[in-house]
Short mmCIF file of C-alpha atoms in Angstrom, two decimals:
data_model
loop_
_atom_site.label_atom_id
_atom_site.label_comp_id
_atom_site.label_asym_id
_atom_site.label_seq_id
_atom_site.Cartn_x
_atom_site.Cartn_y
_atom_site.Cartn_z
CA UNK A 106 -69.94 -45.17 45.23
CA UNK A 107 -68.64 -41.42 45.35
CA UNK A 108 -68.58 -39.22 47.96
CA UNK A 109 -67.98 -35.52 47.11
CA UNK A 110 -66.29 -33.70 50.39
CA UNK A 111 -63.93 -30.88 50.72
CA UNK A 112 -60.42 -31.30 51.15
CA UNK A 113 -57.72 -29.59 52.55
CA UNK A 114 -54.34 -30.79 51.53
CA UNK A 115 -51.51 -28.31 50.20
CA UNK A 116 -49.20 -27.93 47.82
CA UNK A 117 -46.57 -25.46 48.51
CA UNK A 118 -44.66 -23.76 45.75
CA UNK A 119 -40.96 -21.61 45.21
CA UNK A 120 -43.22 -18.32 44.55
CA UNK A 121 -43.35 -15.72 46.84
CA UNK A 122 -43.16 -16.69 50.39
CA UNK A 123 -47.05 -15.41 51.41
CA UNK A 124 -48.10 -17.65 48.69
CA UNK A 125 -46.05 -21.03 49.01
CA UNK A 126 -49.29 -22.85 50.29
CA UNK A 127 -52.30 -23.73 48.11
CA UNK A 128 -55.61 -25.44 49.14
CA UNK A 129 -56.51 -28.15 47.65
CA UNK A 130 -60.40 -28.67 46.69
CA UNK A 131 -61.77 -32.51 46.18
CA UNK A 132 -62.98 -33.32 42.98
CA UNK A 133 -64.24 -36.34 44.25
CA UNK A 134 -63.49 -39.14 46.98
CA UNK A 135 -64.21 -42.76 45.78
CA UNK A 136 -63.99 -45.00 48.99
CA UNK A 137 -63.63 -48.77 48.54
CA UNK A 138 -62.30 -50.85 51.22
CA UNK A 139 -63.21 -54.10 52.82
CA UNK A 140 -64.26 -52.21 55.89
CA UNK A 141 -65.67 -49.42 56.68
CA UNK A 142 -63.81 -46.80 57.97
CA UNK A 143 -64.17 -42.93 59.04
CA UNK A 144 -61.44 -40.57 58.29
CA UNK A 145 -61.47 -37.50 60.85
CA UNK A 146 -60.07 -34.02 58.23
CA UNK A 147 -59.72 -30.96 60.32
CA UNK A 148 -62.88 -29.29 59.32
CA UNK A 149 -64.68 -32.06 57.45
CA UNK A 150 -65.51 -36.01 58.30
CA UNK A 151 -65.50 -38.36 55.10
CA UNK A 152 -67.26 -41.66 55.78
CA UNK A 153 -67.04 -44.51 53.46
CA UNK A 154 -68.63 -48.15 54.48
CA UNK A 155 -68.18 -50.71 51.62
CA UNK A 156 -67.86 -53.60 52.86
CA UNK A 157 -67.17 -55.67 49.80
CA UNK A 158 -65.02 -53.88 47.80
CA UNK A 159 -61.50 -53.54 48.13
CA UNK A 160 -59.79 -50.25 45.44
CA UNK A 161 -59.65 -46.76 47.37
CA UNK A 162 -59.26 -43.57 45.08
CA UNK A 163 -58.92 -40.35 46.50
CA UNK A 164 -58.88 -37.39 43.81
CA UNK A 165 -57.88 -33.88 45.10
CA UNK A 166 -57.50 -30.44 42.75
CA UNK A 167 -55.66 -27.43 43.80
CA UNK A 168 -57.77 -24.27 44.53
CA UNK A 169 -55.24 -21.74 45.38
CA UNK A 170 -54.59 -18.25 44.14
CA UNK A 171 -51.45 -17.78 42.46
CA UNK A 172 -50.19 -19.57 39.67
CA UNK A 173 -49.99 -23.09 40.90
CA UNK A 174 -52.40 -25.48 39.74
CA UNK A 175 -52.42 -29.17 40.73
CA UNK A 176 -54.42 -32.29 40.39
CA UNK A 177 -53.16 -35.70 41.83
CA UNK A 178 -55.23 -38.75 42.10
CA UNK A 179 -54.02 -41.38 45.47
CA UNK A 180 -54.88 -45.19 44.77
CA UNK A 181 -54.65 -48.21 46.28
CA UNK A 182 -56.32 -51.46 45.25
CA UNK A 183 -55.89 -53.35 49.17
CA UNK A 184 -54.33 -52.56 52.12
CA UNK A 185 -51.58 -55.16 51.25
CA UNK A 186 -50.79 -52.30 47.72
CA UNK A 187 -48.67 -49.45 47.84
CA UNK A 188 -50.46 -46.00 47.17
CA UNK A 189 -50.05 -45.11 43.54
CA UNK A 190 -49.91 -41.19 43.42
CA UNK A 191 -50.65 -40.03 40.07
CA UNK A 192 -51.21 -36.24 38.64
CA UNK A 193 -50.09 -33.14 37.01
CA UNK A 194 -48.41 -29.90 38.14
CA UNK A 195 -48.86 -26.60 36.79
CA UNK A 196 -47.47 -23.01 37.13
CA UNK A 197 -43.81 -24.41 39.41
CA UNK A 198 -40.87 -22.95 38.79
CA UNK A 199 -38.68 -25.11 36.96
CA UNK A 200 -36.53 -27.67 38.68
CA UNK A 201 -36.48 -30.18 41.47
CA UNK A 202 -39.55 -29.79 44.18
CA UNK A 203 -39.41 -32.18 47.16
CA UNK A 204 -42.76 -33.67 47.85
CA UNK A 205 -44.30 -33.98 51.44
CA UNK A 206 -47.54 -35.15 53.41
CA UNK A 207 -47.08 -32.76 56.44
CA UNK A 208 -48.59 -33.16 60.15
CA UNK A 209 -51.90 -30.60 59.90
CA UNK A 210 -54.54 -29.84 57.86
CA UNK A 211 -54.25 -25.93 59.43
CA UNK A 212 -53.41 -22.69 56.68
CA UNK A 213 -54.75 -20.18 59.08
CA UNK A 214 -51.27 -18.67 59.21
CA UNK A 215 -49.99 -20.35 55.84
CA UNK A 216 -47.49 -22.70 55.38
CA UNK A 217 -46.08 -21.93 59.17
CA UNK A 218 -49.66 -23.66 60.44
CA UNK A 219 -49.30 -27.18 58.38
CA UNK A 220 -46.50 -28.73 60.74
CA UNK A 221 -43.29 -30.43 60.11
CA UNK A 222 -43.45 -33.38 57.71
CA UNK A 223 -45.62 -35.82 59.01
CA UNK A 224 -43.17 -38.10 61.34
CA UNK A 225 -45.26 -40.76 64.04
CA UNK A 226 -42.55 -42.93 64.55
CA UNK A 227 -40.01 -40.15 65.26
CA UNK A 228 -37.48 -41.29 62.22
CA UNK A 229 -34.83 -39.44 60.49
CA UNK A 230 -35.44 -37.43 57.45
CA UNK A 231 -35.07 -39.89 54.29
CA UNK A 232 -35.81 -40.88 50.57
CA UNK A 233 -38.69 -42.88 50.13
CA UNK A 234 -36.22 -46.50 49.19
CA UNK A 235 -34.83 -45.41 52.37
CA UNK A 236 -35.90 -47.47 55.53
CA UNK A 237 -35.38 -45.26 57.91
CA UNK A 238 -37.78 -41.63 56.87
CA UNK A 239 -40.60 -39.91 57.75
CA UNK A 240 -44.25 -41.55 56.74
CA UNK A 241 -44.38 -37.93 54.95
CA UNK A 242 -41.47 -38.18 52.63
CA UNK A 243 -42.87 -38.32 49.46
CA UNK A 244 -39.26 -37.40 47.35
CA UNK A 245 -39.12 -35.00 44.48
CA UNK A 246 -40.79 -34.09 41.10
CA UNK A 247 -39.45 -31.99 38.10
CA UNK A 248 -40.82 -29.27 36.28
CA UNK A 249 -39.95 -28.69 33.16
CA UNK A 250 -39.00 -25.85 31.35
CA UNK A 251 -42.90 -24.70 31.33
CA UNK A 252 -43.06 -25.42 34.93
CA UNK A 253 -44.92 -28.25 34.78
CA UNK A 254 -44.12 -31.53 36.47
CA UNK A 255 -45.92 -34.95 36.02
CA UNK A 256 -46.37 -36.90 39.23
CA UNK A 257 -46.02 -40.71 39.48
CA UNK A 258 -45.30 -41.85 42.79
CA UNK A 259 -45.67 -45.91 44.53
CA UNK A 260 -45.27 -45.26 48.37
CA UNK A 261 -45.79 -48.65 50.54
CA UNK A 262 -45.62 -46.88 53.69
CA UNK A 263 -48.24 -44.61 53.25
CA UNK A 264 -51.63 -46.17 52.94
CA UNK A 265 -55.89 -44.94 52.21
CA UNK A 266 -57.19 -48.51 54.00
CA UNK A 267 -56.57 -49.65 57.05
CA UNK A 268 -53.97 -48.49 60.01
CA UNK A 269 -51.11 -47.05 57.96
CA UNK A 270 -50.42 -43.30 57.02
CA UNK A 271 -53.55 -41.58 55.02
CA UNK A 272 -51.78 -39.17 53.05
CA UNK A 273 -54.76 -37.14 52.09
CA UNK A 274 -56.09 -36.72 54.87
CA UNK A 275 -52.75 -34.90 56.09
CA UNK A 276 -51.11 -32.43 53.91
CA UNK A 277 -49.92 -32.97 50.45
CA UNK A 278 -47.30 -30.39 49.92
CA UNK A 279 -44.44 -29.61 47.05
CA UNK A 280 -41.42 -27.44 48.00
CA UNK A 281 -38.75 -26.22 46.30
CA UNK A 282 -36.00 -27.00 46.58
CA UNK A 283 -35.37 -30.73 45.96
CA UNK A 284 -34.33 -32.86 49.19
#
């Protein structure tokens, strides 16, 4: 089953600084979990009861203006699977981005208005092998010499089912430069 909703998760660039966030629009939210569940967004509420099935999908495209584009799908088969983050990255400078869920799902006043990196247990900053992070520390990506930077990340801390970390429900962001 598919639930279309709009989403509001960032991605945050090395352009200029007014333009370092970019909202993210849903291209579609597949829910699948073996409960159901109801994920509170800042502006919008997703529900998704499926009782019987057990792979969650969440697909989310960049709708900024400014040169960034990006489209990154989250999945995870069971709440016992790490979230597979998978997608493509247009219009970055090139380099090393670090890669970040942060605390709010606010761009009223930009970037400033999304929080520090989403942190609930009050850890050190960290790489994702690293036990000891925040639930938002995603790592880093590379653009290319086009500026374009293909995303694969497995993240067992973060999670779509279930009481761990939703990362799209949070915000998604890319900085530069690397961490």
């Amino acid at each position: 089953a598919s639930l279309a909703a709009v989403l509001v998760p960032v991605v945050s660039g090395n352009a200029e600084p007014s333009t370092c966030c970019h909202t993210m629009l849903a291209e579609g939210v597949t829910c699948r979990s073996r409960f159901g569940f109801v994920s509170w967004w800042p502006l919008f509420v997703l529900t998704c009861i499926l009782p019987s099935a057990r792979t969650v999908e969440r697909r989310a495209v960049c709708y900024a203006p400014g040169p960034v584009f990006m489209q990154l799908f989250f999945v995870q088969e069971s709440i016992e699977h790490s979230v597979v983050i998978t997608g493509d990255i247009t219009g970055l400078q090139p380099g090393a981005h670090g890669m970040h869920v942060h605390s709010f799902g606010d761009l009223t006043n930009g970037c400033n208005s999304t929080g520090s990196h989403f942190n609930p247990m009050h850890k050190d900053h960290g790489a994702p092998e690293d036990r000891e992070r925040h639930v938002g520390d995603l790592g880093n990506i590379k653009a290319d010499a086009e500026g374009k930077a293909r995303v694969y990340i497995t993240d067992g801390m973060i999670s779509l089912v279930g009481l761990k970390w939703d990362p799209v429900e949070l915000q998604p962001l890319v900085r530069s430069p690397k961490e």
